[in-house]
Coordinates of C-alpha atoms in Angstrom, one line a residue:
X1220 CA 0.0 0.0 0.0
X1221 CA 1.3 3.6 -0.6
X1222 CA 3.1 5.3 2.3
X1223 CA 1.4 8.7 1.7
X1224 CA -1.6 8.8 4.1
X1225 CA -3.5 11.2 1.9
X1226 CA -3.7 8.6 -0.7
X1227 CA -5.0 5.9 1.6
X1228 CA -8.5 4.8 0.6
X1229 CA -11.2 5.3 3.3
X1230 CA -12.1 1.7 2.5
X1231 CA -8.6 0.3 2.9
X1232 CA -9.4 -1.8 6.0
X1233 CA -12.0 -3.8 4.0
X1234 CA -9.9 -4.3 0.9
X1235 CA -9.0 -8.0 0.4
X1236 CA -11.8 -9.1 2.8
X1237 CA -15.3 -10.5 2.5
X1238 CA -16.9 -7.5 4.2
X1239 CA -20.3 -6.5 2.9
X1240 CA -20.8 -2.7 2.5
X1241 CA -23.9 -1.0 3.7
X1242 CA -26.1 1.2 1.5
X1243 CA -24.5 4.4 2.8
X1244 CA -21.0 2.9 2.4
X1245 CA -21.8 2.0 -1.3
X1246 CA -22.8 5.7 -2.0
X1247 CA -19.5 6.8 -0.5
X1248 CA -17.6 4.2 -2.6
X1249 CA -19.3 5.4 -5.8
X1250 CA -18.2 9.0 -5.0
X1251 CA -14.7 7.8 -4.2
X1252 CA -14.4 5.8 -7.5
X1253 CA -15.6 8.8 -9.5
X1254 CA -12.8 11.0 -8.1
X1255 CA -10.2 8.2 -8.8
X1256 CA -11.4 7.7 -12.4
X1257 CA -11.1 11.5 -13.0
X1258 CA -7.6 11.4 -11.7
X1259 CA -6.8 8.4 -13.9
X1260 CA -8.2 10.2 -17.0
X1261 CA -6.1 13.3 -16.3
X1262 CA -3.0 11.1 -15.9
X1263 CA -3.8 9.3 -19.2
X1264 CA -4.1 12.7 -20.9
X1265 CA -0.8 13.8 -19.5
X1266 CA 0.8 10.5 -20.6
X1267 CA -0.6 10.9 -24.1
X1268 CA 0.7 14.5 -24.2
X1269 CA 4.2 13.4 -23.1
X1270 CA 4.1 10.4 -25.6
X1271 CA 3.3 12.8 -28.4
X1272 CA 6.0 15.2 -27.3
X1273 CA 8.4 12.2 -27.1
X1274 CA 7.4 11.1 -30.6
X1275 CA 7.9 14.6 -32.0
X1276 CA 11.2 14.9 -30.3
X1277 CA 12.4 11.6 -31.7
X1278 CA 11.3 12.6 -35.2
X1279 CA 13.2 15.9 -34.8
X1280 CA 16.3 14.1 -33.6
X1281 CA 16.1 11.6 -36.5
X1282 CA 15.6 14.4 -39.0
X1283 CA 18.6 16.3 -37.6
X1284 CA 20.7 13.1 -37.5
X1285 CA 20.0 12.6 -41.2
X1286 CA 21.8 15.9 -41.8
X1287 CA 24.9 14.1 -40.7
X1288 CA 24.5 11.3 -43.3
X1289 CA 27.7 10.9 -45.3
X1290 CA 25.8 10.4 -48.5
X1291 CA 24.6 14.0 -48.3
X1292 CA 28.2 15.1 -48.5
X1293 CA 29.0 13.0 -51.6
X1294 CA 29.7 15.1 -54.7
X1295 CA 27.0 14.6 -57.3
X1296 CA 29.7 13.3 -59.7
X1297 CA 30.6 10.5 -57.2
X1298 CA 27.0 9.7 -56.5
X1299 CA 26.3 9.5 -60.2
X1300 CA 29.2 7.0 -60.5
X1301 CA 27.5 4.9 -57.8
X1302 CA 24.2 5.1 -59.7
X1303 CA 26.0 3.8 -62.9
X1304 CA 27.2 0.8 -61.0
X1305 CA 23.6 0.1 -60.0
X1306 CA 22.7 -0.6 -63.6
X1307 CA 22.2 -4.3 -64.6
X1308 CA 25.6 -5.8 -65.3
X1309 CA 24.5 -8.8 -67.5
X1310 CA 21.7 -7.3 -69.5
X1311 CA 20.4 -4.0 -70.6
X1312 CA 18.1 -1.9 -68.4
X1313 CA 14.4 -2.7 -68.7
X1314 CA 11.2 -0.8 -68.1
X1315 CA 10.8 -2.1 -64.6
X1316 CA 10.2 0.1 -61.5
X1317 CA 12.1 -2.3 -59.3
X1318 CA 15.4 -2.1 -61.3
X1319 CA 17.8 0.8 -61.9
X1320 CA 17.5 3.3 -63.3
X1321 CA 13.8 3.6 -62.7
X1322 CA 14.2 2.4 -59.1
X1323 CA 16.6 5.2 -58.3
X1324 CA 14.0 7.8 -59.2
X1325 CA 11.7 6.6 -56.4
X1326 CA 14.0 7.2 -53.4
X1327 CA 13.8 11.0 -53.0
X1328 CA 13.3 14.2 -54.9
X1329 CA 17.1 15.1 -55.1
X1330 CA 18.0 11.6 -56.4
X1331 CA 15.2 11.8 -58.9
X1332 CA 16.4 15.1 -60.2
X1333 CA 20.0 13.9 -60.5
X1334 CA 19.0 10.6 -62.2
X1335 CA 16.6 12.3 -64.7
X1336 CA 19.3 14.8 -65.6
X1337 CA 22.0 12.1 -66.3
X1338 CA 21.9 10.8 -69.9
X1339 CA 24.5 8.1 -69.1
X1340 CA 21.9 6.3 -67.0
X1341 CA 19.4 6.2 -69.8
X1342 CA 21.7 5.4 -72.7
X1343 CA 20.7 1.7 -72.8
X1344 CA 17.3 0.0 -73.0
X1345 CA 15.7 -3.4 -73.7
X1346 CA 12.2 -3.2 -75.1
X1347 CA 9.8 -6.1 -75.6
X1348 CA 7.2 -4.8 -78.1
X1349 CA 4.0 -4.3 -76.1
X1350 CA 0.7 -5.9 -77.2
X1351 CA -2.8 -5.4 -75.8
X1352 CA -5.4 -2.7 -75.8
X1353 CA -4.5 0.5 -77.6
X1354 CA -4.4 2.7 -74.4
X1355 CA -2.1 0.1 -72.8
X1356 CA 0.3 0.0 -75.8
X1357 CA 0.4 3.8 -76.0
X1358 CA 1.2 4.0 -72.3
X1359 CA 4.2 1.7 -72.8
X1360 CA 5.4 3.6 -75.9
X1361 CA 5.1 6.9 -73.9
X1362 CA 7.4 5.3 -71.3
X1363 CA 9.9 4.5 -74.0
X1364 CA 9.7 8.1 -75.3
X1365 CA 10.3 9.5 -71.8
X1366 CA 13.3 7.2 -71.5
X1367 CA 14.7 8.5 -74.8
X1368 CA 14.1 12.1 -73.6
X1369 CA 16.3 11.5 -70.5
X1370 CA 19.0 10.1 -72.8
X1371 CA 19.0 13.5 -74.6
X1372 CA 21.3 13.5 -77.6
X1373 CA 23.5 10.7 -76.3
X1374 CA 23.8 7.7 -78.7
X1375 CA 22.1 4.7 -77.1
X1376 CA 22.3 0.9 -76.9
X1377 CA 18.9 -0.5 -77.8
X1378 CA 17.6 -4.0 -77.9
X1379 CA 14.1 -4.7 -79.3
X1380 CA 12.4 -8.1 -79.0
X1381 CA 9.2 -9.5 -80.4
X1382 CA 7.5 -12.9 -80.1
X1383 CA 8.7 -15.4 -82.7
X1384 CA 5.1 -15.7 -84.0
X1385 CA 4.5 -12.0 -84.3
X1386 CA 3.4 -10.3 -87.5
X1387 CA 3.2 -6.6 -88.4
X1388 CA -0.6 -6.9 -88.4
X1389 CA -0.5 -7.7 -84.7
X1390 CA 0.6 -4.2 -83.8
X1391 CA -0.8 -0.7 -83.9
X1392 CA 0.8 1.7 -86.4
X1393 CA 2.1 3.8 -83.5
X1394 CA 4.4 0.9 -82.5
X1395 CA 6.4 1.1 -85.7
X1396 CA 6.8 4.9 -85.6
X1397 CA 7.8 4.9 -81.9
X1398 CA 10.4 2.1 -82.2
X1399 CA 11.8 3.5 -85.4
X1400 CA 12.5 6.8 -83.7
X1401 CA 14.2 5.0 -80.8
X1402 CA 16.3 2.9 -83.3
X1403 CA 17.5 5.9 -85.2
X1404 CA 19.3 7.2 -82.0
X1405 CA 21.0 3.9 -81.4
X1406 CA 24.7 3.4 -81.7
X1407 CA 24.3 -0.3 -80.9
X1408 CA 21.1 -2.0 -82.1
X1409 CA 19.9 -5.5 -81.5
X1410 CA 16.7 -6.7 -83.3
X1411 CA 15.4 -10.1 -82.3
X1412 CA 12.1 -10.7 -84.1
X1413 CA 10.7 -12.1 -87.3
X1414 CA 12.2 -10.5 -90.4
X1415 CA 8.7 -9.2 -91.4
X1416 CA 8.4 -7.2 -88.2
X1417 CA 12.0 -6.0 -88.5
X1418 CA 11.4 -4.8 -92.0
X1419 CA 8.1 -3.1 -90.9
X1420 CA 10.0 -1.1 -88.4
X1421 CA 13.2 -0.2 -90.3
X1422 CA 12.4 -0.1 -94.0
X1423 CA 10.7 3.4 -94.3
X1424 CA 14.0 5.1 -93.6
X1425 CA 17.1 6.3 -95.5
X1426 CA 20.6 5.1 -94.9
X1427 CA 21.6 8.7 -93.9
X1428 CA 19.2 8.6 -91.0
X1429 CA 21.3 5.8 -89.4
X1430 CA 24.2 8.2 -88.9
X1431 CA 25.2 7.0 -85.4
X1432 CA 24.7 3.3 -85.9
X1433 CA 28.0 1.4 -85.4
X1434 CA 26.9 -2.1 -84.4
X1435 CA 23.8 -4.1 -85.4
X1436 CA 22.6 -7.6 -84.5
X1437 CA 19.8 -9.1 -86.5
X1438 CA 18.2 -12.3 -85.3
X1439 CA 15.3 -13.8 -87.2
X1440 CA 13.5 -15.6 -84.4
X1441 CA 10.5 -16.9 -86.5
X1442 CA 10.0 -20.6 -87.0
X1443 CA 9.6 -20.9 -90.7
X1444 CA 8.4 -23.5 -93.2
X1445 CA 10.8 -24.6 -96.0
X1446 CA 9.1 -22.4 -98.6
X1447 CA 8.9 -19.3 -96.4
X1448 CA 11.8 -17.1 -97.5
X1449 CA 11.8 -13.4 -96.5
X1450 CA 15.5 -13.0 -97.2
X1451 CA 15.0 -10.2 -99.7
X1452 CA 13.3 -8.1 -97.0
X1453 CA 16.4 -8.2 -94.8
X1454 CA 18.8 -7.5 -97.7
X1455 CA 16.9 -4.3 -98.6
X1456 CA 17.1 -2.7 -95.2
X1457 CA 18.7 0.7 -95.3
X1458 CA 20.6 0.2 -92.1
X1459 CA 23.2 -1.9 -93.9
X1460 CA 24.3 1.2 -95.6
X1461 CA 24.8 3.2 -92.4
X1462 CA 27.9 5.3 -92.9
X1463 CA 29.4 4.5 -89.5
X1464 CA 28.5 0.8 -89.4
X1465 CA 31.5 -1.2 -87.9
X1466 CA 30.1 -4.5 -86.5
X1467 CA 27.6 -6.9 -87.9
X1468 CA 26.1 -9.9 -86.0
X1469 CA 24.1 -12.3 -88.2
X1470 CA 21.8 -14.7 -86.3
X1471 CA 19.3 -17.2 -87.8
X1472 CA 18.8 -15.4 -91.1
X1473 CA 18.5 -17.4 -94.2
X1474 CA 19.8 -14.8 -96.6
X1475 CA 23.4 -15.0 -98.0
X1476 CA 25.5 -12.6 -95.9
X1477 CA 27.7 -12.0 -98.9
X1478 CA 24.8 -10.3 -100.6
X1479 CA 24.5 -7.5 -98.0
X1480 CA 25.2 -4.0 -99.4
X1481 CA 27.8 -3.3 -96.7
X1482 CA 30.4 -0.6 -96.7
X1483 CA 33.1 -3.2 -96.6
X1484 CA 36.1 -0.9 -96.0
X1485 CA 34.5 0.2 -92.7
X1486 CA 33.6 -3.2 -91.3
X1487 CA 35.7 -4.2 -88.3
X1488 CA 33.8 -7.2 -86.8
X1489 CA 31.6 -9.9 -88.4
X1490 CA 29.8 -12.6 -86.5
X1491 CA 27.9 -15.2 -88.6
X1492 CA 26.1 -17.6 -86.3
X1493 CA 23.1 -18.5 -88.4
X1494 CA 22.1 -22.2 -88.7
X1495 CA 20.3 -21.4 -92.0
X1496 CA 23.4 -19.7 -93.5
X1497 CA 26.9 -21.2 -93.1
X1498 CA 29.5 -19.9 -95.4
X1499 CA 31.8 -22.3 -97.2
X1500 CA 35.6 -22.1 -96.6
X1501 CA 36.0 -20.3 -99.9
X1502 CA 33.3 -17.7 -98.9
X1503 CA 34.9 -17.2 -95.5
X1504 CA 38.3 -16.5 -97.2
X1505 CA 36.4 -14.1 -99.5
X1506 CA 35.1 -12.2 -96.4
X1507 CA 38.7 -12.0 -95.0
X1508 CA 39.9 -10.7 -98.3
X1509 CA 37.1 -8.2 -98.9
X1510 CA 37.1 -6.4 -95.6
X1511 CA 40.5 -4.6 -95.3
X1512 CA 39.9 -3.3 -91.7
X1513 CA 38.3 -6.5 -90.3
X1514 CA 39.6 -7.2 -86.8
X1515 CA 37.3 -9.9 -85.6
X1516 CA 35.6 -12.8 -87.4
X1517 CA 33.3 -15.4 -85.9
X1518 CA 31.6 -18.0 -88.1
X1519 CA 30.6 -21.6 -88.5
X1520 CA 31.7 -23.2 -91.8
X1521 CA 29.6 -25.3 -94.1
X1522 CA 30.8 -28.7 -95.3
X1523 CA 29.8 -27.6 -98.8
X1524 CA 32.6 -26.2 -101.0
X1525 CA 30.5 -23.4 -102.5
X1526 CA 32.5 -20.8 -104.3
X1527 CA 31.5 -17.1 -104.0
X1528 CA 29.1 -16.0 -106.8
X1529 CA 31.2 -12.9 -107.3
X1530 CA 34.2 -11.1 -106.1
X1531 CA 33.5 -10.0 -102.5
X1532 CA 35.2 -6.7 -102.2
X1533 CA 37.6 -7.2 -105.2
X1534 CA 40.9 -9.0 -105.5
X1535 CA 41.8 -12.7 -105.9
X1536 CA 39.8 -14.6 -103.4
X1537 CA 41.7 -17.9 -103.3
X1538 CA 45.2 -16.6 -103.4
X1539 CA 47.8 -18.6 -101.5
X1540 CA 49.4 -17.7 -99.2
X1541 CA 46.7 -15.4 -98.0
X1542 CA 48.2 -12.7 -95.7
X1543 CA 45.7 -10.9 -93.5
X1544 CA 47.5 -8.4 -91.3
X1545 CA 44.5 -6.8 -89.5
X1546 CA 42.7 -9.8 -87.9
X1547 CA 43.2 -10.0 -84.2
X1548 CA 40.3 -12.3 -83.2
X1549 CA 39.2 -15.5 -85.0
X1550 CA 36.4 -17.8 -83.8
X1551 CA 35.9 -20.7 -86.2
X1552 CA 33.7 -23.8 -86.2
X1553 CA 35.5 -25.6 -89.0
X1554 CA 34.6 -28.8 -90.9
X1555 CA 36.9 -31.5 -92.1
X1556 CA 35.8 -32.5 -95.6
X1557 CA 36.9 -35.6 -97.5
X1558 CA 40.2 -34.7 -99.2
X1559 CA 39.2 -36.7 -102.3
X1560 CA 36.7 -33.9 -103.1
X1561 CA 39.6 -31.4 -103.2
X1562 CA 37.8 -28.8 -101.0
X1563 CA 38.9 -25.3 -100.1
X1564 CA 40.5 -25.4 -96.7
X1565 CA 39.9 -22.2 -94.8
X1566 CA 43.1 -22.2 -92.8
X1567 CA 45.3 -23.4 -95.6
X1568 CA 48.4 -21.2 -95.9
X1569 CA 46.5 -18.4 -94.1
X1570 CA 49.0 -16.0 -92.5
X1571 CA 47.6 -13.9 -89.5
X1572 CA 50.5 -12.0 -88.0
X1573 CA 48.3 -9.8 -85.7
X1574 CA 46.2 -12.7 -84.3
X1575 CA 45.9 -12.6 -80.5
X1576 CA 42.7 -14.5 -79.8
X1577 CA 41.8 -17.8 -81.4
X1578 CA 38.8 -20.0 -80.8
X1579 CA 38.7 -23.2 -82.9
X1580 CA 36.6 -26.4 -83.1
X1581 CA 36.5 -29.0 -85.9
X1582 CA 33.5 -31.0 -87.0
X1583 CA 34.4 -34.5 -88.3
X1584 CA 32.6 -37.6 -89.3
X1585 CA 32.0 -39.9 -86.4
X1586 CA 31.4 -43.5 -87.6
X1587 CA 29.8 -44.3 -84.3
X1588 CA 27.0 -41.9 -84.9
X1589 CA 26.3 -42.8 -88.5
X1590 CA 23.5 -45.3 -87.8
X1591 CA 20.6 -43.0 -86.9
X1592 CA 17.0 -43.0 -88.0
X1593 CA 17.3 -39.5 -89.3
X1594 CA 20.1 -40.3 -91.8
X1595 CA 19.2 -40.4 -95.4
X1596 CA 20.6 -43.6 -96.8
X1597 CA 20.9 -42.1 -100.3
X1598 CA 22.9 -39.0 -99.1
X1599 CA 26.5 -39.5 -98.2
X1600 CA 28.1 -37.0 -95.9
X1601 CA 31.0 -35.0 -97.1
X1602 CA 32.6 -35.0 -93.7
X1603 CA 35.7 -37.2 -93.1
X1604 CA 36.9 -38.8 -89.9
X1605 CA 39.5 -37.0 -87.7
X1606 CA 42.5 -36.3 -89.8
X1607 CA 46.0 -37.5 -89.0
X1608 CA 48.5 -35.1 -87.4
X1609 CA 50.1 -34.4 -90.8
X1610 CA 46.8 -33.4 -92.3
X1611 CA 45.1 -31.6 -89.5
X1612 CA 44.1 -28.1 -90.6
X1613 CA 44.7 -26.5 -87.2
X1614 CA 48.1 -28.1 -86.7
X1615 CA 49.1 -27.1 -90.2
X1616 CA 47.9 -23.6 -89.7
X1617 CA 50.1 -23.2 -86.5
X1618 CA 53.1 -24.8 -88.2
X1619 CA 52.8 -22.6 -91.3
X1620 CA 52.9 -19.2 -89.7
X1621 CA 56.0 -17.4 -91.0
X1622 CA 56.1 -14.8 -88.3
X1623 CA 56.2 -14.8 -84.5
X1624 CA 53.0 -16.2 -83.2
X1625 CA 51.4 -13.6 -80.9
X1626 CA 48.3 -15.6 -79.8
X1627 CA 47.6 -14.7 -76.2
X1628 CA 44.2 -16.5 -75.7
X1629 CA 43.4 -20.0 -77.1
X1630 CA 40.0 -21.7 -76.8
X1631 CA 39.5 -25.2 -78.3
X1632 CA 37.1 -28.1 -77.9
X1633 CA 38.5 -31.3 -76.5
X1634 CA 37.6 -33.4 -79.6
X1635 CA 39.1 -30.9 -82.1
X1636 CA 42.5 -32.7 -82.5
X1637 CA 44.7 -35.4 -81.1
X1638 CA 46.6 -34.9 -77.8
X1639 CA 49.9 -34.9 -79.5
X1640 CA 48.8 -32.3 -82.0
X1641 CA 47.5 -30.1 -79.3
X1642 CA 50.8 -30.3 -77.3
X1643 CA 52.8 -29.5 -80.4
X1644 CA 50.6 -26.4 -81.0
X1645 CA 51.1 -25.2 -77.4
X1646 CA 54.8 -25.5 -77.7
X1647 CA 54.7 -23.1 -80.6
X1648 CA 52.7 -20.4 -78.7
X1649 CA 55.3 -18.6 -76.5
X1650 CA 52.9 -15.6 -75.8
X1651 CA 49.9 -17.7 -74.7
X1652 CA 48.4 -16.3 -71.5
X1653 CA 44.8 -17.8 -71.4
X1654 CA 44.0 -21.4 -72.2
X1655 CA 40.4 -22.6 -72.3
X1656 CA 39.4 -26.2 -73.2
X1657 CA 35.7 -26.9 -73.8
X1658 CA 35.1 -30.5 -72.7
X1659 CA 31.4 -30.5 -73.7
X1660 CA 28.9 -32.8 -71.9
X1661 CA 31.0 -36.0 -71.9
X1662 CA 33.6 -37.0 -69.3
X1663 CA 37.3 -37.2 -70.3
X1664 CA 37.6 -40.7 -68.9
X1665 CA 38.8 -43.3 -71.5
X1666 CA 39.2 -40.7 -74.3
X1667 CA 41.2 -41.7 -77.3
X1668 CA 44.4 -39.6 -77.4
X1669 CA 44.4 -40.0 -81.2
X1670 CA 41.0 -38.2 -81.4
X1671 CA 40.9 -35.9 -78.4
X1672 CA 42.9 -33.9 -75.9
X1673 CA 43.6 -35.8 -72.6
X1674 CA 43.2 -33.5 -69.6
X1675 CA 45.0 -35.4 -66.8
X1676 CA 48.0 -34.9 -64.5
X1677 CA 50.4 -35.7 -67.3
X1678 CA 49.0 -32.7 -69.2
X1679 CA 49.7 -30.5 -66.2
X1680 CA 53.2 -32.0 -65.9
X1681 CA 53.8 -31.0 -69.6
X1682 CA 52.9 -27.4 -68.7
X1683 CA 55.2 -27.4 -65.7
X1684 CA 58.9 -26.4 -65.9
X1685 CA 61.4 -29.2 -66.4
X1686 CA 65.2 -29.4 -66.8
X1687 CA 66.5 -30.5 -70.2
X1688 CA 69.9 -32.1 -70.3
X1689 CA 72.6 -30.9 -72.6
X1690 CA 74.0 -33.3 -75.3
X1691 CA 77.1 -35.3 -74.3
X1692 CA 80.4 -33.6 -75.0
X1693 CA 79.3 -30.1 -73.8
X1694 CA 81.6 -28.5 -71.3
X1695 CA 81.6 -25.7 -68.8
X1696 CA 78.5 -23.5 -68.7
X1697 CA 77.2 -25.1 -71.8
X1698 CA 76.9 -28.3 -70.0
X1699 CA 74.3 -26.9 -67.4
X1700 CA 70.8 -28.2 -68.0
X1701 CA 68.5 -25.7 -69.6
X1702 CA 64.9 -24.9 -68.6
X1703 CA 62.2 -26.2 -70.9
X1704 CA 58.6 -24.9 -70.4
X1705 CA 55.6 -24.8 -72.7
X1706 CA 53.7 -21.5 -72.7
X1707 CA 55.9 -19.6 -70.3
X1708 CA 53.4 -16.6 -70.1
X1709 CA 50.4 -18.8 -69.2
X1710 CA 48.5 -17.5 -66.2
X1711 CA 44.9 -18.5 -66.8
X1712 CA 43.7 -22.1 -67.2
X1713 CA 40.0 -23.0 -67.6
X1714 CA 38.6 -26.5 -68.1
X1715 CA 35.5 -28.3 -66.9
X1716 CA 35.3 -32.0 -67.1
X1717 CA 38.8 -33.3 -66.6
X1718 CA 40.9 -36.0 -64.9
X1719 CA 43.1 -33.7 -62.9
X1720 CA 43.6 -34.5 -59.2
X1721 CA 43.9 -32.0 -56.5
X1722 CA 47.5 -33.1 -55.9
X1723 CA 48.3 -32.7 -59.5
X1724 CA 46.9 -29.2 -59.6
X1725 CA 48.8 -28.2 -56.4
X1726 CA 52.1 -29.4 -57.9
X1727 CA 51.4 -27.6 -61.2
X1728 CA 50.6 -24.3 -59.5
X1729 CA 53.5 -24.6 -57.1
X1730 CA 56.0 -25.3 -59.9
X1731 CA 54.8 -22.4 -62.0
X1732 CA 54.8 -20.1 -59.0
X1733 CA 58.4 -21.1 -58.0
X1734 CA 59.6 -20.5 -61.5
X1735 CA 58.0 -17.1 -61.6
X1736 CA 59.6 -16.0 -58.4
X1737 CA 63.1 -17.2 -59.4
X1738 CA 63.0 -15.6 -62.8
X1739 CA 62.3 -12.1 -61.5
X1740 CA 65.3 -9.8 -61.8
X1741 CA 67.6 -12.5 -63.1
X1742 CA 67.7 -11.4 -66.7
X1743 CA 66.1 -14.6 -67.8
X1744 CA 62.9 -14.8 -69.8
X1745 CA 59.8 -13.8 -67.8
X1746 CA 57.7 -16.7 -66.6
X1747 CA 54.1 -16.3 -65.3
X1748 CA 52.6 -18.0 -62.3
X1749 CA 49.0 -19.2 -62.4
X1750 CA 46.7 -16.4 -61.3
X1751 CA 43.4 -17.8 -62.4
X1752 CA 42.2 -21.4 -62.3
X1753 CA 38.7 -22.5 -63.3
X1754 CA 38.5 -26.3 -62.8
X1755 CA 35.9 -28.9 -61.8
X1756 CA 37.4 -31.9 -60.1
X1757 CA 35.6 -35.3 -60.2
X1758 CA 36.4 -36.0 -56.5
X1759 CA 35.1 -35.3 -53.1
X1760 CA 36.4 -32.2 -51.2
X1761 CA 39.3 -33.2 -48.9
X1762 CA 39.3 -33.0 -45.1
X1763 CA 41.3 -29.9 -44.5
X1764 CA 42.0 -27.6 -41.6
X1765 CA 42.9 -24.0 -42.6
X1766 CA 46.3 -22.9 -41.4
X1767 CA 45.3 -19.3 -40.9
X1768 CA 42.4 -16.8 -40.9
X1769 CA 42.1 -16.9 -44.7
X1770 CA 40.2 -20.1 -44.4
X1771 CA 41.0 -22.1 -47.5
X1772 CA 39.2 -25.4 -48.2
X1773 CA 42.4 -27.0 -49.4
X1774 CA 46.1 -26.3 -49.8
X1775 CA 45.5 -25.1 -53.3
X1776 CA 43.1 -22.4 -52.1
X1777 CA 45.6 -21.2 -49.6
X1778 CA 48.2 -21.0 -52.3
X1779 CA 45.9 -18.8 -54.3
X1780 CA 45.3 -16.2 -51.6
X1781 CA 47.3 -13.4 -53.1
X1782 CA 46.4 -10.1 -54.9
X1783 CA 44.8 -10.5 -58.3
X1784 CA 44.4 -14.3 -58.1
X1785 CA 41.0 -15.9 -58.9
X1786 CA 40.3 -19.6 -58.1
X1787 CA 37.1 -21.3 -59.1
X1788 CA 37.7 -24.8 -57.8
X1789 CA 34.7 -27.1 -57.6
X1790 CA 34.6 -30.6 -56.2
X1791 CA 31.8 -32.7 -57.5
X1792 CA 30.8 -36.2 -58.5
X1793 CA 29.2 -36.2 -61.9
X1794 CA 26.5 -38.7 -61.0
X1795 CA 25.4 -36.8 -57.9
X1796 CA 24.6 -33.4 -59.3
X1797 CA 23.4 -32.4 -62.8
X1798 CA 23.8 -28.6 -62.4
X1799 CA 26.3 -26.4 -60.6
X1800 CA 25.4 -25.2 -57.1
X1801 CA 22.9 -22.4 -57.2
X1802 CA 22.0 -22.9 -60.8
X1803 CA 18.3 -22.5 -60.3
X1804 CA 18.5 -19.7 -57.7
X1805 CA 20.5 -17.2 -59.6
X1806 CA 19.4 -13.7 -58.9
X1807 CA 20.6 -12.4 -62.3
X1808 CA 18.2 -14.6 -64.3
X1809 CA 17.1 -12.6 -67.4
X1810 CA 14.1 -13.0 -69.5
X1811 CA 13.5 -11.1 -72.8
X1812 CA 10.1 -10.1 -71.4
X1813 CA 11.6 -8.4 -68.4
X1814 CA 10.0 -5.0 -67.6
X1815 CA 7.0 -5.2 -69.8
X1816 CA 3.6 -6.5 -68.7
X1817 CA 0.9 -7.5 -71.1
X1818 CA -2.6 -6.0 -70.9
X1819 CA -5.3 -8.5 -70.0
X1820 CA -7.7 -6.5 -72.1
X1821 CA -6.3 -7.8 -75.4
X1822 CA -8.1 -7.0 -78.7

């Protein structure tokens, strides 16, 4: 009970008892309770007032604390750099409020003002052509127009997608006008849609209107019948005559690429990855000869020996040797055709003194796959089995180079050539820095070394430094063993399915690292240690206790903990897991429909 006697209830002696109040006492009790309730109401009001004051004070303190936020003191230029890093890294921005740059406009007024005034944030866009009711379509087109307004006069990177089954009649006329205006501002333009829709958007223009276009990708996504050939539509597009066009990517288009009205002297990169059009070796050599500034060429060769219908750019097409001094990147899916047909061989006596990046694969005839239901018994394939080392086009190409080979990056498929041929080629590449071997979907176990590259510990030993004894009779310093190493500049190795062991990799990395350390400052040739390793091992992860706070999962990981190194080492049993860890939970999954919702009120 309270100590203050003034607060003692006049009924306190009866509290907690079974005493029965008289009528007069009950009247006094009601009066007493009325006074107490009035006091309680006053206290509640005072508490509410204090609570409100406390809330207002907290809000005021928080508001003043925000004045101390470091982000307020960031210069606008630095804040803008941060916003640029918020843009999607693996695809172009889309019309989605939950992704940058639109997301950044919804934080505060100052951010919105800064974002809307920065053309660099609006210079790239992916658009899925909207379909639905006319108000809905117009709303989406207006969003695209506002996006282009924010980009101002800055040339853009634009990607436009339409459903493979789409036809021009499926869209309102305003769609063509709006997308055409967006396309004419594009420096890089990707059009993935049926040719009919593409022509509907681009044809009513002049070549001079495409003044800023430098790179174009055309992908005919339609599924066509055999007699459905819209090739003339794509050949007539005015964008091929764009004065600044430098790069052309040709995807899934049936038309002959050699018939395009390109400004050949200005073309620097060509990528032909069209299942319906594969140039022959002769046509590919014609492309090399006809584009005097071509730096990069990617294509898949046909097994047919079709000769070009006309001179492609002038000059003798099949001259030998063919010296091309401007090519730095070559990506070829070659075919080995029966020598009895005397075909043109793309790599035959081809001299590429500036080549630094080479990706190569060879399609041959596999007798084990010849008995299939889909084969036509009356049609004999022109492909031949894997050639011998003396006849292999890739090996002959490397051997035939009459200049110092400057290739720094090599990518091959495991079934492209024999193991001996591959090792010989590596021994002729002193400047090789990056080696990638695509092993495909099959395991390397029990591979035939006469038909494929063998990725085992012996392969790693061949890439490790070794001492080579001098011939007998040598004296003095000449008798000291010399160092023999394949690819001394190699620092990046990437394979998937292989027969490497963890111990073999550790020895390989340690040997290359030791050689790199000892060769520094000695005046001897520079040797590189392995700074990037991307390998999947077909074994269980070892029991390992980290030696320090870096926390490696194995000795190899601890060896890789230094500046600039990158190790992607995966332990896995092929039969236990079909997909890499996290494959289905990637946050960067991208759909061509991203950012555009379809109206349910479809006409």
